[in-house]
Amino acid sequence: MKPCVAFALDCWIGPLICYPLSLFSRMQRFFSPRVKINPEPKKIIFLELSEMGAAILAYSAMKEARESYPDAQLYFWIFKDNVESVYTLDVIPKENVITIRTDNILILLFDTIRSLRRIRREKIDTVIDMELFSRFTSILAFFSGAKTKVGFHKFTLEGLSRADIYTHNVMYNPYSHISKNFLALVRSIKTAYEVPYLKTALGGTETTVPLMKLTQEDITGIWDKLKKINSAINKNNRIIVLNPGIGEFLFLRRWPVENYIELAGRMLKDENTFVVFTGISAESEDGADGIDYLSGNKRFINMIGRTSVKEMIALCSIASLFISHDSGAANLASLTAVNMVVLFGPETPVLYAPLKENKKVLYKKLACSPCFSAYNHRNSVCRDNKCLKMITVDEVYSDSINF
């Protein structure tokens, strides 16, 4: 199912379902005693459907839940397309990861009902909704049957209405990294009732992502795959991975493909360097001619659409440099020790910068940037992402060679 269809359903159908759910929940609260906190949840499910990168950035929140409630079982609820990001973190058992397919509306509906039946059967008592004001996930949280429901709430903001069903309404902080926003959701569980949650300082709290431990089989496998495409590569070569984002639906986040191609050309002037293009399978012809031109270079390898999530991580682990705009691939690369250059435009590094030290971030801070936010569901009116186009190849190349 196309993202634009999912957005339209959430925007137009979502409120029709959310309003009666909100009314029911308010009446229930009016006639019932104040919901007591659940100090020791037994089964906690994290709900983050649509973002692979967000699932990775939720690592510290999941880790804290595991440490705070060692006897509780942890679950994760996610779209099947993004499930590998949860498996990679190895915090939640695979059998506790519940997926929803999005091939089309009928399959989405079928899997939604199937997953809800399982969650109610498991008697999960706590839902932590990490989506940013999604109506769909608030509906899922309502029907989950969980006693404790934690999620972001609009409070006095205009718009962004979703089902008012949460027992713990947490203030979303657009000036704090998203990983700390997720941490606030977890810490709200055992906090006494307050409006809004969470009246606790998180500034000094460090959030991290794990350094992936790859097996020798993983490393050997990615080397074999590279050599199968280009037999000239060996372990003495310098590998630079570029993620041009061909095929990504959020085209405003992408640095122009022709810039990646020009940058690759410069990198390839070093005779010990191999440049690898990676990313999801291309659905368009953007940059196809330039990539075909690079393919004539004996030290260029095109792996777009040819790696799994685990292979992507293995590739970054043997590379010396990774360059990308803000994307799920950048968050996967952050799970390795590779040096990174990450480009931001319509979103801000304040919220979404990879959680690692050896990175360089390029961001022009235009007056209109960021235009993607939790408050517009990444539905910007912009059609010309000058915030990224103004980042020159010279700037990226200069930062790259200075690592």
Short mmCIF file of C-alpha atoms in Angstrom, two decimals:
data_model
loop_
_atom_site.label_atom_id
_atom_site.label_comp_id
_atom_site.label_asym_id
_atom_site.label_seq_id
_atom_site.Cartn_x
_atom_site.Cartn_y
_atom_site.Cartn_z
CA MET A 1 0.00 0.00 0.00
CA LYS A 2 1.40 3.40 -0.99
CA PRO A 3 2.30 5.82 1.84
CA CYS A 4 -0.02 8.48 0.39
CA VAL A 5 -2.96 6.05 0.67
CA ALA A 6 -2.05 5.26 4.29
CA PHE A 7 -1.85 8.97 5.08
CA ALA A 8 -5.25 9.64 3.46
CA LEU A 9 -6.86 6.83 5.48
CA ASP A 10 -5.35 8.13 8.72
CA CYS A 11 -6.39 11.70 7.90
CA TRP A 12 -9.98 11.13 6.73
CA ILE A 13 -11.15 7.79 8.14
CA GLY A 14 -9.15 8.01 11.38
CA PRO A 15 -11.13 10.88 12.96
CA LEU A 16 -14.46 9.16 12.25
CA ILE A 17 -13.29 6.27 14.43
CA CYS A 18 -11.34 8.33 16.97
CA TYR A 19 -14.17 10.66 18.00
CA PRO A 20 -16.54 7.95 19.30
CA LEU A 21 -13.62 6.14 20.96
CA SER A 22 -12.64 9.39 22.69
CA LEU A 23 -16.21 9.97 23.84
CA PHE A 24 -16.45 6.44 25.23
CA SER A 25 -13.10 6.79 27.05
CA ARG A 26 -14.06 10.15 28.57
CA MET A 27 -17.37 8.80 29.83
CA GLN A 28 -15.57 5.79 31.27
CA ARG A 29 -13.14 8.06 33.11
CA PHE A 30 -15.96 10.25 34.36
CA PHE A 31 -17.86 7.36 35.92
CA SER A 32 -14.79 5.44 37.10
CA PRO A 33 -12.12 6.26 39.69
CA ARG A 34 -8.90 7.81 38.46
CA VAL A 35 -6.84 5.14 36.72
CA LYS A 36 -4.13 4.00 39.06
CA ILE A 37 -0.59 3.57 37.84
CA ASN A 38 0.50 0.05 37.07
CA PRO A 39 3.76 -0.19 39.07
CA GLU A 40 4.70 -3.63 37.82
CA PRO A 41 3.44 -4.31 34.30
CA LYS A 42 3.69 -7.95 33.28
CA LYS A 43 3.49 -7.60 29.50
CA ILE A 44 4.59 -4.44 27.67
CA ILE A 45 4.18 -3.89 23.94
CA PHE A 46 5.96 -1.12 22.01
CA LEU A 47 3.88 0.19 19.12
CA GLU A 48 5.91 1.76 16.29
CA LEU A 49 4.64 0.76 12.87
CA SER A 50 6.04 2.89 10.12
CA GLU A 51 9.64 3.91 10.77
CA MET A 52 12.63 1.57 10.67
CA GLY A 53 14.92 4.33 11.96
CA ALA A 54 12.57 5.19 14.83
CA ALA A 55 12.55 1.56 15.96
CA ILE A 56 16.36 1.68 16.18
CA LEU A 57 16.31 4.99 18.05
CA ALA A 58 13.90 3.42 20.56
CA TYR A 59 16.66 1.07 21.74
CA SER A 60 17.34 2.95 24.99
CA ALA A 61 13.62 3.04 25.82
CA MET A 62 13.29 -0.71 25.28
CA LYS A 63 16.45 -1.36 27.27
CA GLU A 64 15.15 0.74 30.17
CA ALA A 65 11.84 -1.12 30.15
CA ARG A 66 13.71 -4.42 30.33
CA GLU A 67 15.89 -3.19 33.22
CA SER A 68 13.04 -1.48 35.12
CA TYR A 69 10.70 -4.46 34.79
CA PRO A 70 12.93 -7.54 34.63
CA ASP A 71 10.00 -9.91 35.16
CA ALA A 72 7.89 -8.38 32.39
CA GLN A 73 7.66 -9.79 28.88
CA LEU A 74 8.41 -7.27 26.13
CA TYR A 75 6.65 -7.23 22.75
CA PHE A 76 6.88 -5.07 19.65
CA TRP A 77 4.15 -4.17 17.11
CA ILE A 78 5.39 -3.06 13.68
CA PHE A 79 4.71 -3.16 9.94
CA LYS A 80 6.29 -6.27 8.43
CA ASP A 81 8.37 -4.20 6.00
CA ASN A 82 10.30 -2.75 8.95
CA VAL A 83 10.52 -5.80 11.20
CA GLU A 84 14.22 -6.50 10.55
CA SER A 85 15.17 -3.35 12.46
CA VAL A 86 13.62 -4.81 15.62
CA TYR A 87 15.22 -8.22 15.09
CA THR A 88 18.60 -6.55 14.66
CA LEU A 89 18.50 -4.88 18.08
CA ASP A 90 17.99 -8.26 19.78
CA VAL A 91 16.15 -6.80 22.77
CA ILE A 92 12.77 -8.41 22.15
CA PRO A 93 12.41 -12.13 21.32
CA LYS A 94 11.40 -12.73 17.71
CA GLU A 95 8.34 -14.67 18.78
CA ASN A 96 7.13 -11.54 20.60
CA VAL A 97 7.35 -9.31 17.54
CA ILE A 98 3.89 -8.85 16.02
CA THR A 99 3.69 -7.67 12.43
CA ILE A 100 1.11 -6.17 10.09
CA ARG A 101 1.44 -6.49 6.33
CA THR A 102 0.67 -3.45 4.17
CA ASP A 103 0.44 -4.97 0.67
CA ASN A 104 -3.07 -3.58 0.22
CA ILE A 105 -6.00 -2.35 2.30
CA LEU A 106 -7.62 -5.78 2.67
CA ILE A 107 -4.41 -7.40 3.88
CA LEU A 108 -3.83 -4.46 6.23
CA LEU A 109 -7.31 -4.91 7.70
CA PHE A 110 -6.93 -8.69 8.00
CA ASP A 111 -3.55 -8.46 9.74
CA THR A 112 -4.77 -5.68 12.03
CA ILE A 113 -7.62 -7.87 13.29
CA ARG A 114 -5.31 -10.90 13.54
CA SER A 115 -2.72 -8.97 15.56
CA LEU A 116 -5.36 -7.50 17.88
CA ARG A 117 -6.75 -10.96 18.56
CA ARG A 118 -3.30 -12.20 19.51
CA ILE A 119 -2.59 -9.20 21.75
CA ARG A 120 -5.87 -9.65 23.62
CA ARG A 121 -5.19 -13.38 23.88
CA GLU A 122 -1.73 -12.64 25.34
CA LYS A 123 -3.40 -10.31 27.90
CA ILE A 124 -0.89 -7.53 27.37
CA ASP A 125 -1.41 -4.95 30.10
CA THR A 126 0.69 -2.01 28.84
CA VAL A 127 0.88 -0.38 25.42
CA ILE A 128 3.57 2.21 24.69
CA ASP A 129 2.55 4.00 21.48
CA MET A 130 5.69 5.60 20.01
CA GLU A 131 4.04 6.91 16.85
CA LEU A 132 3.80 10.69 16.63
CA PHE A 133 0.08 11.49 16.68
CA SER A 134 -1.00 8.65 14.40
CA ARG A 135 -4.73 8.02 14.65
CA PHE A 136 -4.32 4.44 13.47
CA THR A 137 -2.05 3.49 16.36
CA SER A 138 -4.31 5.18 18.92
CA ILE A 139 -7.17 3.05 17.59
CA LEU A 140 -4.98 -0.05 17.92
CA ALA A 141 -4.07 0.94 21.48
CA PHE A 142 -7.76 1.33 22.37
CA PHE A 143 -8.74 -2.12 21.07
CA SER A 144 -5.64 -3.82 22.51
CA GLY A 145 -7.42 -4.31 25.83
CA ALA A 146 -4.38 -3.02 27.75
CA LYS A 147 -5.12 -1.38 31.08
CA THR A 148 -2.20 1.06 30.77
CA LYS A 149 -1.89 3.01 27.53
CA VAL A 150 0.96 5.50 27.08
CA GLY A 151 1.22 7.88 24.13
CA PHE A 152 1.89 11.41 22.94
CA HIS A 153 -0.98 13.87 23.43
CA LYS A 154 -1.65 17.21 21.71
CA PHE A 155 -2.87 19.04 24.85
CA THR A 156 -3.35 22.68 23.70
CA LEU A 157 -2.07 22.21 20.15
CA GLU A 158 -4.38 22.88 17.23
CA GLY A 159 -5.26 19.87 15.11
CA LEU A 160 -3.46 16.55 15.54
CA SER A 161 -6.59 15.05 17.05
CA ARG A 162 -6.42 11.35 17.82
CA ALA A 163 -8.40 9.12 20.12
CA ASP A 164 -8.22 10.50 23.66
CA ILE A 165 -7.80 7.07 25.20
CA TYR A 166 -4.39 7.11 26.88
CA THR A 167 -4.03 6.67 30.62
CA HIS A 168 -0.66 8.45 30.41
CA ASN A 169 -0.73 11.49 28.11
CA VAL A 170 2.90 12.45 27.45
CA MET A 171 4.03 15.84 26.14
CA TYR A 172 5.97 15.48 22.89
CA ASN A 173 9.09 17.67 23.03
CA PRO A 174 10.23 18.91 19.58
CA TYR A 175 13.44 20.29 21.12
CA SER A 176 14.60 16.97 22.52
CA HIS A 177 16.02 14.03 20.57
CA ILE A 178 13.36 11.49 19.62
CA SER A 179 15.16 8.80 21.63
CA LYS A 180 14.54 10.85 24.79
CA ASN A 181 10.91 11.38 23.85
CA PHE A 182 10.61 7.58 23.69
CA LEU A 183 12.36 7.31 27.05
CA ALA A 184 9.79 9.70 28.54
CA LEU A 185 7.02 7.31 27.47
CA VAL A 186 8.62 4.43 29.37
CA ARG A 187 9.35 6.46 32.49
CA SER A 188 5.76 7.68 32.61
CA ILE A 189 4.50 4.18 33.40
CA LYS A 190 5.53 4.26 37.06
CA THR A 191 5.03 7.99 37.59
CA ALA A 192 2.14 9.19 39.74
CA TYR A 193 -0.67 10.92 37.86
CA GLU A 194 0.27 14.35 36.50
CA VAL A 195 -0.64 16.63 33.61
CA PRO A 196 1.27 16.56 31.40
CA TYR A 197 3.70 13.69 31.74
CA LEU A 198 6.71 13.73 32.20
CA LYS A 199 7.85 16.27 34.78
CA THR A 200 11.34 14.80 34.98
CA ALA A 201 14.59 16.15 33.52
CA LEU A 202 16.11 13.94 30.83
CA GLY A 203 18.88 16.29 29.72
CA GLY A 204 21.64 14.35 31.45
CA THR A 205 20.32 10.96 30.42
CA GLU A 206 22.41 9.30 27.73
CA THR A 207 20.59 7.45 24.97
CA THR A 208 22.49 5.07 22.77
CA VAL A 209 22.24 2.39 20.13
CA PRO A 210 24.15 -0.89 20.40
CA LEU A 211 27.29 -1.75 18.46
CA MET A 212 26.23 -4.83 16.54
CA LYS A 213 28.16 -8.03 17.12
CA LEU A 214 28.47 -9.66 13.74
CA THR A 215 29.62 -13.23 13.27
CA GLN A 216 32.52 -14.24 11.07
CA GLU A 217 29.92 -15.82 8.80
CA ASP A 218 28.21 -12.40 8.39
CA ILE A 219 31.51 -10.74 7.45
CA THR A 220 32.55 -13.54 5.10
CA GLY A 221 29.12 -13.45 3.50
CA ILE A 222 29.25 -9.75 2.60
CA TRP A 223 32.81 -10.08 1.25
CA ASP A 224 31.71 -12.99 -0.91
CA LYS A 225 28.77 -10.96 -2.21
CA LEU A 226 31.00 -8.00 -3.07
CA LYS A 227 33.55 -10.23 -4.82
CA LYS A 228 30.80 -11.93 -6.79
CA ILE A 229 29.84 -8.54 -8.22
CA ASN A 230 33.41 -7.25 -8.53
CA SER A 231 36.24 -9.75 -8.15
CA ALA A 232 38.87 -6.99 -7.96
CA ILE A 233 37.92 -5.91 -4.43
CA ASN A 234 39.97 -7.13 -1.47
CA LYS A 235 40.40 -6.43 2.23
CA ASN A 236 43.22 -3.96 1.62
CA ASN A 237 40.92 -1.60 -0.25
CA ARG A 238 39.12 1.36 1.29
CA ILE A 239 35.35 0.94 1.00
CA ILE A 240 33.04 3.96 0.95
CA VAL A 241 29.30 3.33 1.10
CA LEU A 242 26.90 5.90 -0.37
CA ASN A 243 23.14 5.74 0.09
CA PRO A 244 21.50 7.86 -2.67
CA GLY A 245 17.97 6.96 -1.59
CA ILE A 246 16.65 5.99 -5.00
CA GLY A 247 13.15 4.63 -4.55
CA GLU A 248 12.51 6.22 -1.12
CA PHE A 249 9.02 7.71 -0.96
CA LEU A 250 10.06 10.77 1.08
CA PHE A 251 11.83 12.39 -1.85
CA LEU A 252 12.28 15.70 0.01
CA ARG A 253 14.77 13.99 2.35
CA ARG A 254 17.02 12.99 -0.55
CA TRP A 255 20.17 14.80 -1.57
CA PRO A 256 20.12 15.00 -5.40
CA VAL A 257 21.20 11.71 -6.98
CA GLU A 258 23.50 13.57 -9.39
CA ASN A 259 25.40 14.89 -6.35
CA TYR A 260 25.98 11.37 -5.09
CA ILE A 261 27.21 10.42 -8.55
CA GLU A 262 29.61 13.37 -8.71
CA LEU A 263 30.84 12.63 -5.19
CA ALA A 264 31.43 8.98 -6.10
CA GLY A 265 33.45 10.08 -9.12
CA ARG A 266 35.73 12.13 -6.90
CA MET A 267 36.15 9.30 -4.42
CA LEU A 268 37.06 6.89 -7.20
CA LYS A 269 40.08 9.00 -8.18
CA ASP A 270 41.85 7.29 -5.29
CA GLU A 271 42.97 4.00 -6.82
CA ASN A 272 42.68 2.15 -3.52
CA THR A 273 39.03 3.15 -3.01
CA PHE A 274 35.92 1.19 -3.92
CA VAL A 275 32.58 3.03 -3.85
CA VAL A 276 29.43 1.02 -3.10
CA PHE A 277 25.94 2.39 -3.77
CA THR A 278 23.28 0.86 -1.56
CA GLY A 279 19.65 1.38 -0.59
CA ILE A 280 16.21 -0.01 -1.27
CA SER A 281 15.26 -1.23 -4.72
CA ALA A 282 14.75 1.63 -7.16
CA GLU A 283 11.17 2.25 -8.24
CA SER A 284 12.09 5.06 -10.61
CA GLU A 285 14.71 5.92 -13.15
CA ASP A 286 16.17 8.75 -11.06
CA GLY A 287 19.89 8.93 -11.74
CA ALA A 288 19.89 5.73 -13.81
CA ASP A 289 22.10 7.20 -16.53
CA GLY A 290 24.66 8.44 -14.02
CA ILE A 291 24.74 5.11 -12.22
CA ASP A 292 25.21 3.34 -15.55
CA TYR A 293 28.14 5.67 -16.22
CA LEU A 294 29.70 4.87 -12.84
CA SER A 295 29.21 1.17 -13.54
CA GLY A 296 31.90 1.52 -16.17
CA ASN A 297 34.42 2.17 -13.40
CA LYS A 298 36.11 -1.02 -12.25
CA ARG A 299 35.98 0.11 -8.60
CA PHE A 300 32.28 0.97 -8.44
CA ILE A 301 29.76 -1.54 -7.07
CA ASN A 302 26.01 -1.04 -7.37
CA MET A 303 24.20 -2.86 -4.55
CA ILE A 304 20.95 -0.87 -4.59
CA GLY A 305 18.18 -3.31 -3.71
CA ARG A 306 20.64 -6.17 -3.32
CA THR A 307 21.22 -6.33 0.43
CA SER A 308 19.13 -7.44 3.39
CA VAL A 309 19.14 -5.39 6.59
CA LYS A 310 21.75 -7.67 8.12
CA GLU A 311 23.92 -7.50 4.99
CA MET A 312 23.63 -3.71 5.03
CA ILE A 313 24.96 -3.65 8.59
CA ALA A 314 27.75 -6.07 7.67
CA LEU A 315 28.67 -3.89 4.67
CA CYS A 316 28.95 -0.80 6.86
CA SER A 317 31.04 -2.72 9.37
CA ILE A 318 33.78 -3.35 6.78
CA ALA A 319 33.57 0.15 5.28
CA SER A 320 35.65 3.13 6.39
CA LEU A 321 33.01 5.74 5.52
CA PHE A 322 29.24 5.94 5.07
CA ILE A 323 27.50 8.94 3.47
CA SER A 324 23.74 9.44 3.37
CA HIS A 325 20.91 11.87 3.87
CA ASP A 326 18.70 11.27 6.92
CA SER A 327 17.18 7.81 6.42
CA GLY A 328 16.66 4.36 7.86
CA ALA A 329 19.94 3.31 6.24
CA ALA A 330 21.79 5.95 8.28
CA ASN A 331 20.35 4.51 11.49
CA LEU A 332 21.38 1.01 10.44
CA ALA A 333 24.92 2.26 9.76
CA SER A 334 24.98 3.80 13.25
CA LEU A 335 24.93 0.26 14.66
CA THR A 336 28.52 -0.17 13.41
CA ALA A 337 31.82 1.64 14.00
CA VAL A 338 31.88 3.19 10.51
CA ASN A 339 32.55 6.94 10.20
CA MET A 340 29.44 8.76 8.98
CA VAL A 341 28.50 11.93 7.12
CA VAL A 342 24.75 12.56 7.34
CA LEU A 343 22.83 15.28 5.49
CA PHE A 344 19.69 16.88 6.94
CA GLY A 345 17.19 19.23 5.31
CA PRO A 346 13.43 18.90 5.86
CA GLU A 347 14.04 17.20 9.22
CA THR A 348 16.30 18.35 12.02
CA PRO A 349 19.34 16.59 13.51
CA VAL A 350 18.22 17.92 16.90
CA LEU A 351 15.56 15.20 16.80
CA TYR A 352 16.95 12.55 14.48
CA ALA A 353 20.76 12.64 14.39
CA PRO A 354 22.28 9.14 14.64
CA LEU A 355 23.31 8.27 18.19
CA LYS A 356 27.06 7.86 17.75
CA GLU A 357 30.17 9.99 18.21
CA ASN A 358 32.05 9.46 14.95
CA LYS A 359 29.64 11.34 12.72
CA LYS A 360 29.52 14.66 10.91
CA VAL A 361 26.18 16.33 10.27
CA LEU A 362 25.54 18.85 7.51
CA TYR A 363 22.46 21.04 7.96
CA LYS A 364 21.82 24.49 6.45
CA LYS A 365 19.22 25.66 8.98
CA LEU A 366 17.07 27.50 6.46
CA ALA A 367 14.23 29.60 7.83
CA CYS A 368 11.71 27.06 6.50
CA SER A 369 13.60 24.03 7.79
CA PRO A 370 12.59 21.66 9.25
CA CYS A 371 9.28 21.45 7.44
CA PHE A 372 8.73 17.78 8.34
CA SER A 373 7.48 17.36 11.88
CA ALA A 374 5.23 15.39 14.17
CA TYR A 375 2.71 18.18 13.67
CA ASN A 376 2.20 17.67 9.93
CA HIS A 377 2.77 13.91 9.59
CA ARG A 378 5.68 14.66 7.19
CA ASN A 379 3.25 16.15 4.72
CA SER A 380 5.19 19.24 3.62
CA VAL A 381 3.94 21.61 0.92
CA CYS A 382 7.53 21.97 -0.34
CA ARG A 383 8.41 20.59 -3.76
CA ASP A 384 11.93 22.01 -4.03
CA ASN A 385 14.21 20.87 -1.20
CA LYS A 386 16.77 23.67 -1.40
CA CYS A 387 17.69 22.85 2.21
CA LEU A 388 19.52 19.81 0.80
CA LYS A 389 20.41 21.15 -2.64
CA MET A 390 22.40 23.94 -0.98
CA ILE A 391 24.72 21.35 0.55
CA THR A 392 27.45 21.13 -2.08
CA VAL A 393 29.50 18.19 -3.21
CA ASP A 394 32.59 20.15 -2.16
CA GLU A 395 31.30 20.38 1.43
CA VAL A 396 30.51 16.70 1.67
CA TYR A 397 33.81 15.71 0.06
CA SER A 398 35.75 17.99 2.40
CA ASP A 399 34.09 16.51 5.50
CA SER A 400 34.66 13.01 4.14
CA ILE A 401 38.40 13.30 3.60
CA ASN A 402 38.89 14.92 7.01
CA PHE A 403 37.78 11.83 8.93
#
